[in-house]
């Protein structure tokens, strides 16, 4: 990491009880830059032993962290928030190097990640309990909110800092201690946040990070009775596995899983705004976000125009290495992602979809894929059934509001959805009919720290951000005080 100013931010070992440690076996995993395939470094290939030690550190430090006055925890988080913003450039470069996204998007993600830390530093002080009128004259009823204990977090590679921050911030604000397993593809962003967390005053052992084999680290977290909660962001398949394996220790769960977001454009929509929203929602992070549009549903009277305008905009996107300032679309994360995108496009074309633009590997080679528009698609195609996770806009048509709602809901998933219309009554009719946790109305970007982000159905459970995001990291305890005569 030659290009970062503060070299200490680049850490490549586990962070356990405030120490930077190799795996016990000294084995490592290689981390590569998905734009250039250059080796960025290695991280420990840890397993059960290291995870158990990290859980031990979190368990040991839980009582003292829990006891700290909320204001002290809040002050530490606020300092951490400021340090992240001060180090934005280095953090963004680390992210682009390991994840590939354009540097402007990486900077925006750092600010977004920091916003969760700021938000929950404020929430930490305002998480009030209740006093409930009793049914008896001689007792009083109090409700307290308390931290859960040791929390395990497992996060993905698509937003290496933000997905972590929105778990760590409420967990620590509420007084929990944490063991984190970032994605083995993008571990350095997590370690860099830990360096700044330590500088901000997070006590040693309160937050621990380990990298390595997902299955064996996962197994230790799952089997441990000391880990009382698991918070996961990733695929539905892994989420289901974690839920099943959490049963014997009855862990609380937050699961932020895959999506299959519909983006409905009605005949009365502002076309320019719809195309603008579509571009932001579809092509950001090369289409590798869980809330990015997977299916465009466009009224058949305007479908041709929408496809033509969207294609014109998408074709302008500059693809390349995210460190080049003018690049707007980086690479896909790895070969597996490339294969999935290729399979989805091939499948759609073989079933009758036309390639309006793109549809193949970019001339740059490697993990770069052309911004693509497919039209018309239908529900038999993989692009409509599964999350494509690539820069592929798949457009289908509808002729009535009922049909649009039925098609939008025709999926196991229920994370984000989008509608574009100027009709107020329709906004409410459709928004209330959509089986999704989030609805963007004439808005293509809907996530921020003050909103409850999360899904229903196969998209998971729990909410991140907002006042609701804090509740997911707290237990309710009720005190019944008798003998008041
Ligand atoms: P994606 O397909 O988006 O990479 P995954 O669900 O495979 O989604 O990965 C998300 C996170 O879950 C990553 O940190 C990954 O290492 C982790 N992971 C994957 N499989 C397991 C598992 N069996 N146990 C624990 N963590 C896992």
PDB file of C-alpha atoms in Angstrom, residues 244-375:
ATOM      1  CA  UNK A 244     -29.944 -23.054  11.101  1.00  0.00           C
ATOM      2  CA  UNK A 245     -26.616 -23.368  12.898  1.00  0.00           C
ATOM      3  CA  UNK A 246     -27.591 -20.717  15.439  1.00  0.00           C
ATOM      4  CA  UNK A 247     -30.455 -22.831  16.723  1.00  0.00           C
ATOM      5  CA  UNK A 248     -28.507 -24.948  19.243  1.00  0.00           C
ATOM      6  CA  UNK A 249     -27.246 -21.813  21.010  1.00  0.00           C
ATOM      7  CA  UNK A 250     -30.437 -19.837  20.335  1.00  0.00           C
ATOM      8  CA  UNK A 251     -28.672 -16.694  19.156  1.00  0.00           C
ATOM      9  CA  UNK A 252     -30.405 -13.502  18.286  1.00  0.00           C
ATOM     10  CA  UNK A 253     -29.985 -12.772  14.604  1.00  0.00           C
ATOM     11  CA  UNK A 254     -29.847  -9.831  12.264  1.00  0.00           C
ATOM     12  CA  UNK A 255     -29.736 -11.012   8.667  1.00  0.00           C
ATOM     13  CA  UNK A 256     -29.385  -8.583   5.787  1.00  0.00           C
ATOM     14  CA  UNK A 257     -29.547 -10.857   2.754  1.00  0.00           C
ATOM     15  CA  UNK A 258     -29.980 -10.726  -0.981  1.00  0.00           C
ATOM     16  CA  UNK A 259     -32.537  -8.745  -2.953  1.00  0.00           C
ATOM     17  CA  UNK A 260     -34.244  -8.783  -6.321  1.00  0.00           C
ATOM     18  CA  UNK A 261     -35.237  -5.144  -6.485  1.00  0.00           C
ATOM     19  CA  UNK A 262     -37.956  -4.046  -8.910  1.00  0.00           C
ATOM     20  CA  UNK A 263     -37.879  -0.514 -10.334  1.00  0.00           C
ATOM     21  CA  UNK A 264     -41.337   0.341 -11.649  1.00  0.00           C
ATOM     22  CA  UNK A 265     -41.693   3.212 -14.089  1.00  0.00           C
ATOM     23  CA  UNK A 266     -45.324   4.221 -14.668  1.00  0.00           C
ATOM     24  CA  UNK A 267     -46.531   6.005 -17.778  1.00  0.00           C
ATOM     25  CA  UNK A 268     -46.849   9.323 -15.900  1.00  0.00           C
ATOM     26  CA  UNK A 269     -43.301   9.250 -14.465  1.00  0.00           C
ATOM     27  CA  UNK A 270     -40.804  12.031 -15.023  1.00  0.00           C
ATOM     28  CA  UNK A 271     -38.687  10.189 -17.583  1.00  0.00           C
ATOM     29  CA  UNK A 272     -35.535  12.176 -16.949  1.00  0.00           C
ATOM     30  CA  UNK A 273     -35.700  11.594 -13.194  1.00  0.00           C
ATOM     31  CA  UNK A 274     -36.469   7.915 -13.724  1.00  0.00           C
ATOM     32  CA  UNK A 275     -33.414   7.451 -15.937  1.00  0.00           C
ATOM     33  CA  UNK A 276     -31.260   9.375 -13.461  1.00  0.00           C
ATOM     34  CA  UNK A 277     -32.493   7.211 -10.567  1.00  0.00           C
ATOM     35  CA  UNK A 278     -32.045   4.082 -12.666  1.00  0.00           C
ATOM     36  CA  UNK A 279     -28.430   4.913 -13.427  1.00  0.00           C
ATOM     37  CA  UNK A 280     -27.608   5.530  -9.767  1.00  0.00           C
ATOM     38  CA  UNK A 281     -29.422   2.516  -8.483  1.00  0.00           C
ATOM     39  CA  UNK A 282     -28.288   0.094 -11.177  1.00  0.00           C
ATOM     40  CA  UNK A 283     -24.682   0.875 -11.987  1.00  0.00           C
ATOM     41  CA  UNK A 284     -23.283   2.043  -8.647  1.00  0.00           C
ATOM     42  CA  UNK A 285     -20.560  -0.362  -7.454  1.00  0.00           C
ATOM     43  CA  UNK A 286     -20.851  -2.115 -10.857  1.00  0.00           C
ATOM     44  CA  UNK A 287     -24.308  -3.335  -9.853  1.00  0.00           C
ATOM     45  CA  UNK A 288     -22.896  -5.177  -6.858  1.00  0.00           C
ATOM     46  CA  UNK A 289     -25.222  -3.845  -4.165  1.00  0.00           C
ATOM     47  CA  UNK A 290     -28.048  -5.675  -2.458  1.00  0.00           C
ATOM     48  CA  UNK A 291     -30.461  -2.785  -3.117  1.00  0.00           C
ATOM     49  CA  UNK A 292     -29.529  -2.236  -6.753  1.00  0.00           C
ATOM     50  CA  UNK A 293     -32.247  -2.702  -9.331  1.00  0.00           C
ATOM     51  CA  UNK A 294     -32.458  -6.234 -10.618  1.00  0.00           C
ATOM     52  CA  UNK A 295     -35.617  -5.844 -12.729  1.00  0.00           C
ATOM     53  CA  UNK A 296     -36.864  -2.729 -14.458  1.00  0.00           C
ATOM     54  CA  UNK A 297     -40.660  -2.863 -14.948  1.00  0.00           C
ATOM     55  CA  UNK A 298     -41.691  -0.188 -17.408  1.00  0.00           C
ATOM     56  CA  UNK A 299     -45.157   0.638 -18.730  1.00  0.00           C
ATOM     57  CA  UNK A 300     -45.352  -0.619 -22.317  1.00  0.00           C
ATOM     58  CA  UNK A 301     -46.276   2.809 -23.691  1.00  0.00           C
ATOM     59  CA  UNK A 302     -42.907   4.273 -22.613  1.00  0.00           C
ATOM     60  CA  UNK A 303     -40.680   1.201 -22.549  1.00  0.00           C
ATOM     61  CA  UNK A 304     -38.892   1.892 -25.852  1.00  0.00           C
ATOM     62  CA  UNK A 305     -38.097   5.444 -24.828  1.00  0.00           C
ATOM     63  CA  UNK A 306     -36.892   4.388 -21.367  1.00  0.00           C
ATOM     64  CA  UNK A 307     -34.656   1.661 -22.793  1.00  0.00           C
ATOM     65  CA  UNK A 308     -33.191   4.010 -25.354  1.00  0.00           C
ATOM     66  CA  UNK A 309     -32.459   6.778 -22.824  1.00  0.00           C
ATOM     67  CA  UNK A 310     -31.070   4.396 -20.224  1.00  0.00           C
ATOM     68  CA  UNK A 311     -28.856   2.719 -22.833  1.00  0.00           C
ATOM     69  CA  UNK A 312     -27.522   6.065 -23.988  1.00  0.00           C
ATOM     70  CA  UNK A 313     -26.532   7.010 -20.424  1.00  0.00           C
ATOM     71  CA  UNK A 314     -25.134   3.588 -19.538  1.00  0.00           C
ATOM     72  CA  UNK A 315     -23.017   3.493 -22.694  1.00  0.00           C
ATOM     73  CA  UNK A 316     -21.283   6.698 -21.520  1.00  0.00           C
ATOM     74  CA  UNK A 317     -19.987   5.118 -18.298  1.00  0.00           C
ATOM     75  CA  UNK A 318     -16.219   5.082 -18.194  1.00  0.00           C
ATOM     76  CA  UNK A 319     -15.037   1.637 -17.132  1.00  0.00           C
ATOM     77  CA  UNK A 320     -11.619   1.048 -15.609  1.00  0.00           C
ATOM     78  CA  UNK A 321      -9.346   1.002 -12.588  1.00  0.00           C
ATOM     79  CA  UNK A 322     -11.175   2.791  -9.773  1.00  0.00           C
ATOM     80  CA  UNK A 323      -8.068   4.768  -8.839  1.00  0.00           C
ATOM     81  CA  UNK A 324      -8.269   6.725 -12.095  1.00  0.00           C
ATOM     82  CA  UNK A 325     -10.310   9.780 -11.135  1.00  0.00           C
ATOM     83  CA  UNK A 326     -12.657   9.820 -14.140  1.00  0.00           C
ATOM     84  CA  UNK A 327     -13.605   6.122 -13.908  1.00  0.00           C
ATOM     85  CA  UNK A 328     -17.304   5.524 -13.105  1.00  0.00           C
ATOM     86  CA  UNK A 329     -17.491   1.742 -13.168  1.00  0.00           C
ATOM     87  CA  UNK A 330     -14.861  -0.545 -11.689  1.00  0.00           C
ATOM     88  CA  UNK A 331     -14.358  -4.290 -12.106  1.00  0.00           C
ATOM     89  CA  UNK A 332     -16.454  -7.106 -10.743  1.00  0.00           C
ATOM     90  CA  UNK A 333     -15.006  -8.529  -7.569  1.00  0.00           C
ATOM     91  CA  UNK A 334     -13.715 -11.835  -8.981  1.00  0.00           C
ATOM     92  CA  UNK A 335     -13.988 -14.549 -11.567  1.00  0.00           C
ATOM     93  CA  UNK A 336     -17.009 -16.165  -9.898  1.00  0.00           C
ATOM     94  CA  UNK A 337     -18.898 -12.856 -10.165  1.00  0.00           C
ATOM     95  CA  UNK A 338     -17.905 -12.604 -13.830  1.00  0.00           C
ATOM     96  CA  UNK A 339     -19.110 -16.142 -14.536  1.00  0.00           C
ATOM     97  CA  UNK A 340     -22.483 -15.428 -12.907  1.00  0.00           C
ATOM     98  CA  UNK A 341     -22.991 -12.282 -14.973  1.00  0.00           C
ATOM     99  CA  UNK A 342     -21.991 -14.083 -18.169  1.00  0.00           C
ATOM    100  CA  UNK A 343     -24.351 -16.954 -17.389  1.00  0.00           C
ATOM    101  CA  UNK A 344     -27.261 -14.588 -16.704  1.00  0.00           C
ATOM    102  CA  UNK A 345     -26.731 -12.675 -19.948  1.00  0.00           C
ATOM    103  CA  UNK A 346     -26.328 -15.847 -22.033  1.00  0.00           C
ATOM    104  CA  UNK A 347     -29.452 -17.327 -20.478  1.00  0.00           C
ATOM    105  CA  UNK A 348     -31.517 -14.184 -21.163  1.00  0.00           C
ATOM    106  CA  UNK A 349     -30.335 -13.934 -24.776  1.00  0.00           C
ATOM    107  CA  UNK A 350     -31.001 -17.630 -25.398  1.00  0.00           C
ATOM    108  CA  UNK A 351     -34.554 -17.087 -24.150  1.00  0.00           C
ATOM    109  CA  UNK A 352     -35.246 -14.138 -26.430  1.00  0.00           C
ATOM    110  CA  UNK A 353     -33.917 -10.968 -24.733  1.00  0.00           C
ATOM    111  CA  UNK A 354     -32.072  -8.531 -27.002  1.00  0.00           C
ATOM    112  CA  UNK A 355     -28.778  -6.927 -26.089  1.00  0.00           C
ATOM    113  CA  UNK A 356     -29.366  -3.198 -26.517  1.00  0.00           C
ATOM    114  CA  UNK A 357     -25.832  -2.344 -25.333  1.00  0.00           C
ATOM    115  CA  UNK A 358     -22.955  -4.337 -23.844  1.00  0.00           C
ATOM    116  CA  UNK A 359     -23.293  -8.020 -23.115  1.00  0.00           C
ATOM    117  CA  UNK A 360     -19.692  -9.106 -22.940  1.00  0.00           C
ATOM    118  CA  UNK A 361     -16.408  -8.751 -21.129  1.00  0.00           C
ATOM    119  CA  UNK A 362     -15.003  -5.256 -21.479  1.00  0.00           C
ATOM    120  CA  UNK A 363     -12.082  -4.716 -23.860  1.00  0.00           C
ATOM    121  CA  UNK A 364      -9.926  -3.981 -20.777  1.00  0.00           C
ATOM    122  CA  UNK A 365     -10.127  -7.713 -19.964  1.00  0.00           C
ATOM    123  CA  UNK A 366      -9.768  -9.053 -16.421  1.00  0.00           C
ATOM    124  CA  UNK A 367     -12.836  -8.585 -14.253  1.00  0.00           C
ATOM    125  CA  UNK A 368     -14.269  -5.712 -16.290  1.00  0.00           C
ATOM    126  CA  UNK A 369     -17.724  -6.136 -17.824  1.00  0.00           C
ATOM    127  CA  UNK A 370     -19.502  -3.780 -20.179  1.00  0.00           C
ATOM    128  CA  UNK A 371     -22.469  -1.778 -18.907  1.00  0.00           C
ATOM    129  CA  UNK A 372     -25.331  -3.773 -20.377  1.00  0.00           C
ATOM    130  CA  UNK A 373     -29.028  -3.304 -21.150  1.00  0.00           C
ATOM    131  CA  UNK A 374     -31.255  -6.320 -21.938  1.00  0.00           C
ATOM    132  CA  UNK A 375     -34.767  -5.878 -23.345  1.00  0.00           C
TER     133      UNK A 375
END
